[in-house]
Amino acid sequence: NAGVTQTPKFQVLKTGQSMTLQCAQDMNHEYMSWYRQDPGMGLRLIHYSVGAGITDQGEVPNGYNVSRSTTEDFPLRLLSAAPSQTSVYFCASSWGGNSGNTIYFGEGSWLTVV
Amino acid sequence: TQLLEQSPQFLSIQEGENLTVYCNSSSVFSSLQWYRQEPGEGPVLLVTVVTGGEVKKLKRLTFQFGDARKDSSLHITAAQPGDTGLYLCAGVKRGGSRLTFGEGTQLTVNP
């Protein structure tokens, strides 16, 4: 049971570099999302997808792009990394929308931008 | 301003003590969830409450949803070191679809 798998676990980037955080789930969930977690701020929604080919912005989308070409994968792209994007990133998935459904989180990706 | 305010932010207690963590808002929620997160891992769902006044128990953990569905509490009886972790509440506002998280309560239970 892989659940939600994120890679890489740790990454250090220089300001201006680009990278992609990978996320895959094997539970056939339609709903996938990306959060960032910063001290004292809980988890904040970056982008989400309700199914293949459909994405939408969350609370803090600036500086990030997503795509959903398959049900299983939901990569998060940083086109030009900034120090403010230093954070822990979590990918999550669920059967449907967030109201009352169990959300499964990946183990997190620690990103440092210097 | 956080939509969901958790208190306290930090709590350090001795094994065997009882504790309560609060999650408050001025908004009405259609559902509210509690998660526990351990270092280096993602949050794991503990419970979902959907009905005003609802009480759910999970072993030594008791969760309550306020009558007006604006607040919730988590009570732990006879805390153990294994209860140590970050406790997060999260809810979906009535009429909304996005899950909003509180900032979390970091609980440390000392042996």
Short mmCIF file of C-alpha atoms in Angstrom, two decimals, chain A residues 9 31 35 37 40-43 45 48 56-59 90 97-108 110, chain B residues 2 9 30-31 33 35 37 39-45 48 50 86 88 92 96-104:
data_model
loop_
_atom_site.label_atom_id
_atom_site.label_comp_id
_atom_site.label_asym_id
_atom_site.label_seq_id
_atom_site.Cartn_x
_atom_site.Cartn_y
_atom_site.Cartn_z
CA LYS A 9 12.12 14.22 0.34
CA TYR A 31 -9.21 14.83 -5.68
CA TYR A 35 -0.21 22.31 0.67
CA GLN A 37 3.34 24.11 5.92
CA GLY A 40 2.69 28.95 13.13
CA MET A 41 0.56 28.97 9.98
CA GLY A 42 -0.79 25.45 9.66
CA LEU A 43 -1.20 24.03 6.17
CA LEU A 45 -3.63 25.16 0.08
CA TYR A 48 -5.88 21.45 -6.19
CA ASP A 56 -7.65 25.27 -9.70
CA GLN A 57 -5.92 27.73 -7.43
CA GLY A 58 -5.93 27.51 -3.69
CA GLU A 59 -5.08 30.05 -1.03
CA PHE A 90 2.58 18.09 1.30
CA GLY A 97 -14.14 16.93 -2.21
CA ASN A 98 -12.95 17.87 1.24
CA SER A 99 -16.23 17.90 3.12
CA GLY A 100 -16.07 14.97 5.48
CA ASN A 101 -13.85 12.80 3.28
CA THR A 102 -10.67 11.20 4.56
CA ILE A 103 -7.66 12.98 3.13
CA TYR A 104 -4.42 11.05 2.77
CA PHE A 105 -1.17 12.98 2.94
CA GLY A 106 2.25 12.16 1.61
CA GLU A 107 5.27 12.27 3.89
CA GLY A 108 6.31 15.74 2.81
CA TRP A 110 11.46 19.76 2.60
CA GLN B 2 -6.63 32.52 10.84
CA GLN B 9 -0.13 26.68 20.45
CA SER B 30 -20.23 21.87 7.62
CA SER B 31 -17.60 19.48 8.96
CA GLN B 33 -11.59 17.21 11.25
CA TYR B 35 -5.31 15.36 12.48
CA GLN B 37 1.21 14.91 12.66
CA PRO B 39 7.91 14.77 12.90
CA GLY B 40 8.92 13.99 9.35
CA GLU B 41 5.50 12.73 8.36
CA GLY B 42 2.27 14.04 6.89
CA PRO B 43 -0.88 14.63 8.96
CA VAL B 44 -3.03 11.60 9.70
CA LEU B 45 -6.78 11.92 10.13
CA THR B 48 -14.41 13.86 11.37
CA VAL B 50 -20.35 16.78 11.09
CA LEU B 86 1.23 18.32 16.31
CA LEU B 88 -4.33 20.14 13.66
CA VAL B 92 -14.92 23.12 5.49
CA GLY B 96 -17.66 26.10 0.77
CA SER B 97 -15.54 23.31 -0.59
CA ARG B 98 -11.99 24.00 0.58
CA LEU B 99 -10.46 22.53 3.69
CA THR B 100 -8.90 25.18 5.95
CA PHE B 101 -6.38 24.26 8.65
CA GLY B 102 -5.71 25.80 12.01
CA GLU B 103 -2.11 26.59 12.93
CA GLY B 104 -1.82 23.54 15.15
#
